mmCIF file of C-alpha atoms and ligand atoms in Angstrom:
data_model
loop_
_atom_site.group_PDB
_atom_site.id
_atom_site.type_symbol
_atom_site.label_atom_id
_atom_site.label_comp_id
_atom_site.label_asym_id
_atom_site.label_seq_id
_atom_site.Cartn_x
_atom_site.Cartn_y
_atom_site.Cartn_z
ATOM 1 C CA MET Q 256 0.000 0.000 0.000
ATOM 2 C CA PRO Q 257 1.464 3.400 -0.918
ATOM 3 C CA LEU Q 258 1.876 5.994 1.826
ATOM 4 C CA LEU Q 259 0.409 8.756 -0.313
ATOM 5 C CA GLU Q 260 -1.881 8.303 -3.259
ATOM 6 C CA VAL Q 261 -3.129 11.429 -4.960
ATOM 7 C CA ARG Q 262 -5.473 11.051 -7.886
ATOM 8 C CA ASN Q 263 -6.665 13.649 -10.370
ATOM 9 C CA LEU Q 264 -6.491 16.695 -8.094
ATOM 10 C CA THR Q 265 -7.954 19.852 -9.543
ATOM 11 C CA ILE Q 266 -8.523 23.179 -7.832
ATOM 12 C CA ARG Q 267 -10.082 26.332 -9.189
ATOM 13 C CA PHE Q 268 -9.756 29.799 -7.725
ATOM 14 C CA GLU Q 269 -12.345 32.137 -9.245
ATOM 15 C CA GLY Q 270 -11.759 31.394 -12.866
ATOM 16 C CA LEU Q 271 -8.156 30.237 -12.535
ATOM 17 C CA ILE Q 272 -7.381 26.520 -12.554
ATOM 18 C CA ALA Q 273 -4.347 26.523 -10.246
ATOM 19 C CA VAL Q 274 -3.821 22.738 -10.349
ATOM 20 C CA SER Q 275 -5.297 20.434 -12.927
ATOM 21 C CA ASP Q 276 -5.657 16.641 -12.893
ATOM 22 C CA PHE Q 277 -2.585 16.108 -10.724
ATOM 23 C CA SER Q 278 -1.663 12.605 -9.574
ATOM 24 C CA ILE Q 279 1.265 11.285 -7.567
ATOM 25 C CA THR Q 280 2.066 8.147 -5.585
ATOM 26 C CA MET Q 281 4.665 7.942 -2.834
ATOM 27 C CA GLY Q 282 5.956 4.963 -0.868
ATOM 28 C CA GLU Q 283 7.061 4.903 2.768
ATOM 29 C CA HIS Q 284 10.668 5.798 2.157
ATOM 30 C CA ASP Q 285 10.769 8.077 -0.875
ATOM 31 C CA LEU Q 286 12.381 11.418 -1.555
ATOM 32 C CA VAL Q 287 10.525 13.153 -4.349
ATOM 33 C CA GLY Q 288 11.105 16.631 -5.755
ATOM 34 C CA LEU Q 289 8.230 18.834 -6.919
ATOM 35 C CA ILE Q 290 9.536 21.530 -9.222
ATOM 36 C CA GLY Q 291 8.218 24.036 -11.732
ATOM 37 C CA PRO Q 292 8.310 27.739 -12.585
ATOM 38 C CA ASN Q 293 6.804 30.397 -10.280
ATOM 39 C CA GLY Q 294 3.041 30.098 -10.028
ATOM 40 C CA ALA Q 295 3.015 26.529 -11.370
ATOM 41 C CA GLY Q 296 0.843 25.339 -8.461
ATOM 42 C CA LYS Q 297 3.407 23.646 -6.187
ATOM 43 C CA THR Q 298 2.425 25.320 -2.911
ATOM 44 C CA THR Q 299 -1.243 24.884 -3.810
ATOM 45 C CA ILE Q 300 -0.625 21.116 -3.947
ATOM 46 C CA PHE Q 301 0.856 21.235 -0.417
ATOM 47 C CA ASN Q 302 -2.151 23.292 0.693
ATOM 48 C CA MET Q 303 -4.513 20.616 -0.613
ATOM 49 C CA LEU Q 304 -2.503 17.789 0.967
ATOM 50 C CA THR Q 305 -2.637 19.519 4.357
ATOM 51 C CA GLY Q 306 -6.276 20.607 4.280
ATOM 52 C CA VAL Q 307 -5.603 24.336 3.877
ATOM 53 C CA ARG Q 308 -7.474 24.159 0.548
ATOM 54 C CA THR Q 309 -10.102 21.651 -0.464
ATOM 55 C CA PRO Q 310 -9.672 20.370 -4.012
ATOM 56 C CA THR Q 311 -12.489 20.968 -6.462
ATOM 57 C CA GLU Q 312 -11.998 17.442 -7.763
ATOM 58 C CA GLY Q 313 -9.833 14.446 -6.978
ATOM 59 C CA ILE Q 314 -8.867 12.161 -4.100
ATOM 60 C CA ILE Q 315 -6.046 12.239 -1.553
ATOM 61 C CA GLN Q 316 -5.326 9.015 0.302
ATOM 62 C CA PHE Q 317 -2.774 8.904 3.084
ATOM 63 C CA ALA Q 318 -1.757 5.742 4.934
ATOM 64 C CA GLY Q 319 -4.834 4.038 3.523
ATOM 65 C CA GLU Q 320 -7.302 6.735 4.588
ATOM 66 C CA ASP Q 321 -9.205 9.232 2.487
ATOM 67 C CA ILE Q 322 -8.036 12.644 3.726
ATOM 68 C CA THR Q 323 -9.367 14.731 0.817
ATOM 69 C CA LYS Q 324 -11.590 16.878 3.039
ATOM 70 C CA ILE Q 325 -9.491 16.856 6.158
ATOM 71 C CA LYS Q 326 -8.967 20.007 8.273
ATOM 72 C CA PRO Q 327 -5.433 21.321 8.820
ATOM 73 C CA TYR Q 328 -5.488 20.614 12.580
ATOM 74 C CA GLN Q 329 -6.282 16.966 11.887
ATOM 75 C CA ILE Q 330 -3.424 16.416 9.490
ATOM 76 C CA THR Q 331 -0.666 16.423 12.118
ATOM 77 C CA LYS Q 332 -2.413 13.638 13.970
ATOM 78 C CA LYS Q 333 -2.381 11.614 10.764
ATOM 79 C CA ARG Q 334 1.378 12.151 10.790
ATOM 80 C CA MET Q 335 1.947 14.468 7.884
ATOM 81 C CA ALA Q 336 3.955 17.631 8.624
ATOM 82 C CA ARG Q 337 5.044 20.577 6.528
ATOM 83 C CA THR Q 338 7.148 23.675 6.434
ATOM 84 C CA PHE Q 339 6.035 26.907 4.781
ATOM 85 C CA GLN Q 340 7.469 28.910 1.914
ATOM 86 C CA ASN Q 341 7.053 31.986 4.127
ATOM 87 C CA ILE Q 342 8.544 30.835 7.408
ATOM 88 C CA ARG Q 343 5.915 30.426 10.122
ATOM 89 C CA LEU Q 344 7.521 30.185 13.516
ATOM 90 C CA PHE Q 345 6.353 31.538 16.842
ATOM 91 C CA LYS Q 346 8.712 34.500 16.557
ATOM 92 C CA ASP Q 347 8.484 35.739 20.152
ATOM 93 C CA VAL Q 348 8.946 32.285 21.611
ATOM 94 C CA SER Q 349 12.250 30.553 22.313
ATOM 95 C CA VAL Q 350 13.808 28.149 19.840
ATOM 96 C CA LEU Q 351 13.328 25.319 22.338
ATOM 97 C CA ASP Q 352 9.652 26.119 22.948
ATOM 98 C CA ASN Q 353 9.001 26.276 19.214
ATOM 99 C CA VAL Q 354 9.994 22.612 19.025
ATOM 100 C CA LYS Q 355 8.324 21.618 22.309
ATOM 101 C CA ILE Q 356 4.970 22.971 21.136
ATOM 102 C CA SER Q 357 5.098 20.497 18.270
ATOM 103 C CA PHE Q 358 5.452 17.549 20.605
ATOM 104 C CA ASN Q 359 2.367 18.527 22.564
ATOM 105 C CA PHE Q 360 -0.296 16.755 20.574
ATOM 106 C CA ARG Q 361 1.419 13.449 21.285
ATOM 107 C CA VAL Q 362 1.633 13.977 25.022
ATOM 108 C CA LYS Q 363 -0.174 11.392 27.084
ATOM 109 C CA TYR Q 364 -0.834 13.342 30.284
ATOM 110 C CA ASN Q 365 -4.336 14.753 30.564
ATOM 111 C CA LEU Q 366 -5.671 18.013 31.903
ATOM 112 C CA PHE Q 367 -6.134 16.461 35.350
ATOM 113 C CA ASP Q 368 -2.466 15.464 35.504
ATOM 114 C CA SER Q 369 -1.318 18.900 34.422
ATOM 115 C CA ILE Q 370 -3.605 20.961 36.677
ATOM 116 C CA PHE Q 371 -2.601 18.978 39.722
ATOM 117 C CA ARG Q 372 0.974 18.731 38.516
ATOM 118 C CA LEU Q 373 1.103 15.004 39.049
ATOM 119 C CA PRO Q 374 4.440 13.155 38.612
ATOM 120 C CA LYS Q 375 3.375 11.913 35.206
ATOM 121 C CA PHE Q 376 3.116 15.514 34.039
ATOM 122 C CA PHE Q 377 6.678 16.334 35.107
ATOM 123 C CA ARG Q 378 8.049 13.092 33.684
ATOM 124 C CA GLU Q 379 6.513 13.815 30.313
ATOM 125 C CA GLU Q 380 7.629 17.440 30.405
ATOM 126 C CA GLU Q 381 11.192 16.274 31.017
ATOM 127 C CA GLU Q 382 10.973 13.720 28.253
ATOM 128 C CA ILE Q 383 9.680 16.317 25.807
ATOM 129 C CA GLU Q 384 12.462 18.719 26.704
ATOM 130 C CA GLU Q 385 15.068 16.023 26.158
ATOM 131 C CA LYS Q 386 13.608 15.020 22.799
ATOM 132 C CA ALA Q 387 13.327 18.643 21.699
ATOM 133 C CA ILE Q 388 16.979 19.271 22.569
ATOM 134 C CA ASN Q 389 18.016 16.156 20.655
ATOM 135 C CA ILE Q 390 16.255 17.422 17.550
ATOM 136 C CA LEU Q 391 17.845 20.850 18.004
ATOM 137 C CA LYS Q 392 21.275 19.188 18.185
ATOM 138 C CA ILE Q 393 20.698 17.493 14.853
ATOM 139 C CA PHE Q 394 19.911 20.885 13.345
ATOM 140 C CA ARG Q 395 22.837 22.574 15.128
ATOM 141 C CA LEU Q 396 20.487 24.876 17.009
ATOM 142 C CA ASP Q 397 20.926 23.555 20.553
ATOM 143 C CA ASN Q 398 23.343 26.381 21.413
ATOM 144 C CA LYS Q 399 20.547 28.843 20.542
ATOM 145 C CA LYS Q 400 17.747 27.096 22.405
ATOM 146 C CA HIS Q 401 16.945 30.095 24.626
ATOM 147 C CA GLU Q 402 17.034 32.666 21.815
ATOM 148 C CA MET Q 403 13.787 34.026 20.450
ATOM 149 C CA ALA Q 404 13.091 32.488 17.051
ATOM 150 C CA ALA Q 405 12.968 36.004 15.570
ATOM 151 C CA ASN Q 406 16.656 36.521 16.453
ATOM 152 C CA LEU Q 407 17.889 33.600 14.359
ATOM 153 C CA SER Q 408 19.438 34.092 10.946
ATOM 154 C CA TYR Q 409 17.284 33.264 7.953
ATOM 155 C CA GLY Q 410 19.042 29.927 7.374
ATOM 156 C CA GLU Q 411 18.649 29.011 11.051
ATOM 157 C CA GLN Q 412 14.949 29.846 10.970
ATOM 158 C CA ARG Q 413 14.520 27.533 7.991
ATOM 159 C CA ARG Q 414 16.312 24.753 9.897
ATOM 160 C CA LEU Q 415 14.162 25.393 12.962
ATOM 161 C CA GLU Q 416 11.023 25.042 10.853
ATOM 162 C CA ILE Q 417 12.157 21.610 9.690
ATOM 163 C CA ALA Q 418 13.117 20.635 13.254
ATOM 164 C CA ARG Q 419 9.679 21.660 14.438
ATOM 165 C CA ALA Q 420 7.930 19.723 11.681
ATOM 166 C CA LEU Q 421 9.978 16.636 12.582
ATOM 167 C CA ALA Q 422 9.008 16.922 16.241
ATOM 168 C CA ALA Q 423 5.457 16.074 15.163
ATOM 169 C CA SER Q 424 6.839 12.657 14.167
ATOM 170 C CA PRO Q 425 5.597 12.643 10.578
ATOM 171 C CA LYS Q 426 5.548 9.718 8.183
ATOM 172 C CA LEU Q 427 5.501 12.244 5.372
ATOM 173 C CA LEU Q 428 7.349 15.541 5.540
ATOM 174 C CA LEU Q 429 6.491 18.298 3.057
ATOM 175 C CA LEU Q 430 9.200 20.922 2.597
ATOM 176 C CA ASP Q 431 8.271 24.105 0.716
ATOM 177 C CA GLU Q 432 11.494 25.714 -0.553
ATOM 178 C CA PRO Q 433 13.658 24.834 2.451
ATOM 179 C CA ALA Q 434 16.779 26.367 0.861
ATOM 180 C CA ALA Q 435 15.185 29.691 -0.099
ATOM 181 C CA GLY Q 436 17.406 32.522 1.105
ATOM 182 C CA MET Q 437 20.276 30.230 2.092
ATOM 183 C CA ASN Q 438 23.841 30.757 0.917
ATOM 184 C CA PRO Q 439 25.580 27.953 -1.072
ATOM 185 C CA GLN Q 440 27.280 26.529 2.020
ATOM 186 C CA GLU Q 441 24.047 26.456 4.033
ATOM 187 C CA THR Q 442 22.301 24.839 1.053
ATOM 188 C CA GLN Q 443 25.000 22.161 0.836
ATOM 189 C CA GLU Q 444 24.637 21.435 4.562
ATOM 190 C CA LEU Q 445 20.872 21.306 4.209
ATOM 191 C CA THR Q 446 21.167 18.767 1.387
ATOM 192 C CA GLU Q 447 23.143 16.428 3.655
ATOM 193 C CA LEU Q 448 20.759 17.062 6.538
ATOM 194 C CA ILE Q 449 17.642 16.192 4.533
ATOM 195 C CA LYS Q 450 19.284 12.998 3.293
ATOM 196 C CA TRP Q 451 20.271 12.084 6.852
ATOM 197 C CA VAL Q 452 16.801 12.865 8.250
ATOM 198 C CA LYS Q 453 15.111 10.686 5.661
ATOM 199 C CA ASN Q 454 17.311 7.694 6.474
ATOM 200 C CA GLU Q 455 17.458 8.178 10.226
ATOM 201 C CA TYR Q 456 13.708 8.706 10.731
ATOM 202 C CA LYS Q 457 12.731 6.347 7.905
ATOM 203 C CA ILE Q 458 10.209 8.773 6.482
ATOM 204 C CA SER Q 459 9.150 10.033 3.081
ATOM 205 C CA ILE Q 460 9.864 13.560 1.957
ATOM 206 C CA LEU Q 461 8.185 15.616 -0.748
ATOM 207 C CA LEU Q 462 10.282 18.635 -1.525
ATOM 208 C CA ILE Q 463 9.494 21.846 -3.413
ATOM 209 C CA GLU Q 464 12.660 23.656 -4.373
ATOM 210 C CA HIS Q 465 13.976 26.081 -6.966
ATOM 211 C CA ASP Q 466 17.637 25.243 -6.274
ATOM 212 C CA MET Q 467 18.229 22.718 -9.055
ATOM 213 C CA LYS Q 468 21.545 21.537 -7.666
ATOM 214 C CA LEU Q 469 19.862 20.581 -4.408
ATOM 215 C CA VAL Q 470 16.953 18.886 -6.179
ATOM 216 C CA MET Q 471 19.168 16.945 -8.564
ATOM 217 C CA ASN Q 472 21.557 15.835 -5.802
ATOM 218 C CA LEU Q 473 18.870 14.797 -3.408
ATOM 219 C CA CYS Q 474 15.775 13.471 -5.109
ATOM 220 C CA GLU Q 475 15.274 9.953 -6.408
ATOM 221 C CA LYS Q 476 12.318 11.084 -8.452
ATOM 222 C CA ILE Q 477 11.244 14.484 -9.705
ATOM 223 C CA VAL Q 478 7.790 15.660 -10.716
ATOM 224 C CA VAL Q 479 7.549 18.778 -12.865
ATOM 225 C CA LEU Q 480 4.557 21.118 -12.866
ATOM 226 C CA ASP Q 481 3.838 23.868 -15.340
ATOM 227 C CA TYR Q 482 0.661 25.990 -15.330
ATOM 228 C CA GLY Q 483 -0.910 23.572 -12.834
ATOM 229 C CA LYS Q 484 -0.295 20.476 -14.937
ATOM 230 C CA LYS Q 485 2.222 17.696 -14.502
ATOM 231 C CA ILE Q 486 4.438 17.818 -17.571
ATOM 232 C CA ALA Q 487 7.086 15.266 -16.589
ATOM 233 C CA GLU Q 488 8.051 12.719 -13.970
ATOM 234 C CA GLY Q 489 11.291 10.761 -13.746
ATOM 235 C CA THR Q 490 14.805 10.422 -12.386
ATOM 236 C CA PRO Q 491 17.009 13.538 -12.198
ATOM 237 C CA GLU Q 492 18.782 12.370 -15.375
ATOM 238 C CA GLU Q 493 15.502 11.995 -17.255
ATOM 239 C CA ILE Q 494 14.244 15.374 -16.084
ATOM 240 C CA LYS Q 495 17.452 17.202 -16.980
ATOM 241 C CA THR Q 496 17.153 16.156 -20.607
ATOM 242 C CA ASN Q 497 13.362 16.352 -20.964
ATOM 243 C CA LYS Q 498 12.506 18.803 -23.772
ATOM 244 C CA GLN Q 499 9.193 19.910 -22.270
ATOM 245 C CA VAL Q 500 10.865 20.663 -18.956
ATOM 246 C CA ILE Q 501 13.621 22.695 -20.589
ATOM 247 C CA LYS Q 502 10.979 24.625 -22.504
ATOM 248 C CA ALA Q 503 8.923 25.290 -19.353
ATOM 249 C CA TYR Q 504 11.956 26.790 -17.652
ATOM 250 C CA LEU Q 505 13.495 28.638 -20.568
ATOM 251 C CA GLY Q 506 10.334 29.506 -22.491
ATOM 252 C CA ASP Q 507 10.802 30.170 -26.186
ATOM 253 C CA ASP Q 508 14.571 30.552 -25.725
ATOM 254 C CA ALA Q 509 14.645 26.737 -25.570
ATOM 255 C CA ASP Q 510 13.957 26.633 -29.305
ATOM 256 C CA ALA Q 511 16.957 28.801 -30.087
HETATM 257 N N1 ATP B 176 -5.917 31.825 -2.693
HETATM 258 C C1 ATP B 176 -5.706 32.035 -3.994
HETATM 259 N N2 ATP B 176 -6.606 32.705 -4.745
HETATM 260 C C2 ATP B 176 -6.400 32.917 -6.070
HETATM 261 N N3 ATP B 176 -5.331 32.459 -6.744
HETATM 262 C C3 ATP B 176 -4.400 31.784 -6.043
HETATM 263 C C4 ATP B 176 -4.519 31.539 -4.629
HETATM 264 N N4 ATP B 176 -3.432 30.826 -4.232
HETATM 265 C C5 ATP B 176 -2.672 30.650 -5.323
HETATM 266 N N5 ATP B 176 -3.244 31.213 -6.397
HETATM 267 C C6 ATP B 176 -2.723 31.179 -7.779
HETATM 268 O O1 ATP B 176 -2.519 29.819 -8.098
HETATM 269 C C7 ATP B 176 -1.363 29.662 -8.911
HETATM 270 C C8 ATP B 176 -0.414 28.697 -8.238
HETATM 271 O O2 ATP B 176 0.173 29.300 -7.111
HETATM 272 P P1 ATP B 176 1.206 28.558 -6.165
HETATM 273 O O3 ATP B 176 1.485 29.460 -5.027
HETATM 274 O O4 ATP B 176 0.698 27.210 -5.862
HETATM 275 O O5 ATP B 176 2.475 28.444 -7.118
HETATM 276 P P2 ATP B 176 3.938 27.907 -6.803
HETATM 277 O O6 ATP B 176 4.256 26.877 -7.820
HETATM 278 O O7 ATP B 176 4.061 27.527 -5.372
HETATM 279 O O8 ATP B 176 4.838 29.202 -7.117
HETATM 280 P P3 ATP B 176 6.180 29.754 -6.409
HETATM 281 O O9 ATP B 176 7.314 28.962 -6.997
HETATM 282 O O10 ATP B 176 6.232 31.180 -6.836
HETATM 283 O O11 ATP B 176 6.036 29.575 -4.943
HETATM 284 C C9 ATP B 176 -0.806 31.061 -9.108
HETATM 285 O O12 ATP B 176 -1.289 31.554 -10.324
HETATM 286 C C10 ATP B 176 -1.363 31.835 -7.939
HETATM 287 O O13 ATP B 176 -1.462 33.191 -8.233
HETATM 288 MG MG1 MG B 177 5.136 28.219 -3.792
#
């Protein structure tokens, strides 16, 4: 059974068909790139997968369940997590608390335990803190755990977003332009980190990215969107030489 099965997704926004007849299948341990020119519909696909937008047509199945009409708050519980193209952290909250908040939905203590501060509450609080720090170490942010998220550099904020998404223990992680705004060295480090995360946590990752070097180095399979339609799907080698893809990126210059 595939982890994610998306069939014939279409979404219209007042007259504009942002995504049209889009299908994709992902297994439990895949790393797939979703690429395409600006406005191609990539983020809109993430928004449909995570319940931010409801597709006009089509079906989304995740871990064997139909999640087409799911609400965003339910999606984390189903173990799908995402990062945002425009970073969305709790800016006035510490780096550590940003990650701890993500663990909360999995916590087993109930309101009774927490109001009366029973031992179970403290034990779980300690456990969460330890796990959060471990994740921060992986992302080289543990030395900044008491900083406000707003005080981190752009690259660090992007890493913190991924750390926070991982704290929700996803089976599928959706990354929307994780390298945007990073310098070449940060991007190189991020490439290694994503590879490591996928293998260590044994998860699947669907990655939107404009940095072609990162996409080509990292992804086993690449799906290309143009004007809301899938125009190609294949290995990095196949995509690099695909005429339609070259044309989508270079426009009419590709004919020259
Ligand atoms: N809420 C909305 N209402 C109307 N149109 C929208 C809305 N959201 C997105 N669109 C349009 O849908 C199309 C796809 O947008 P989307 O943000 O998914 O593209 P993208 O591939 O993520 O682009 P980029 O690489 O620039 O992030 C665009 O034409 C965009 O203007
Ligand atoms: Mg986008």
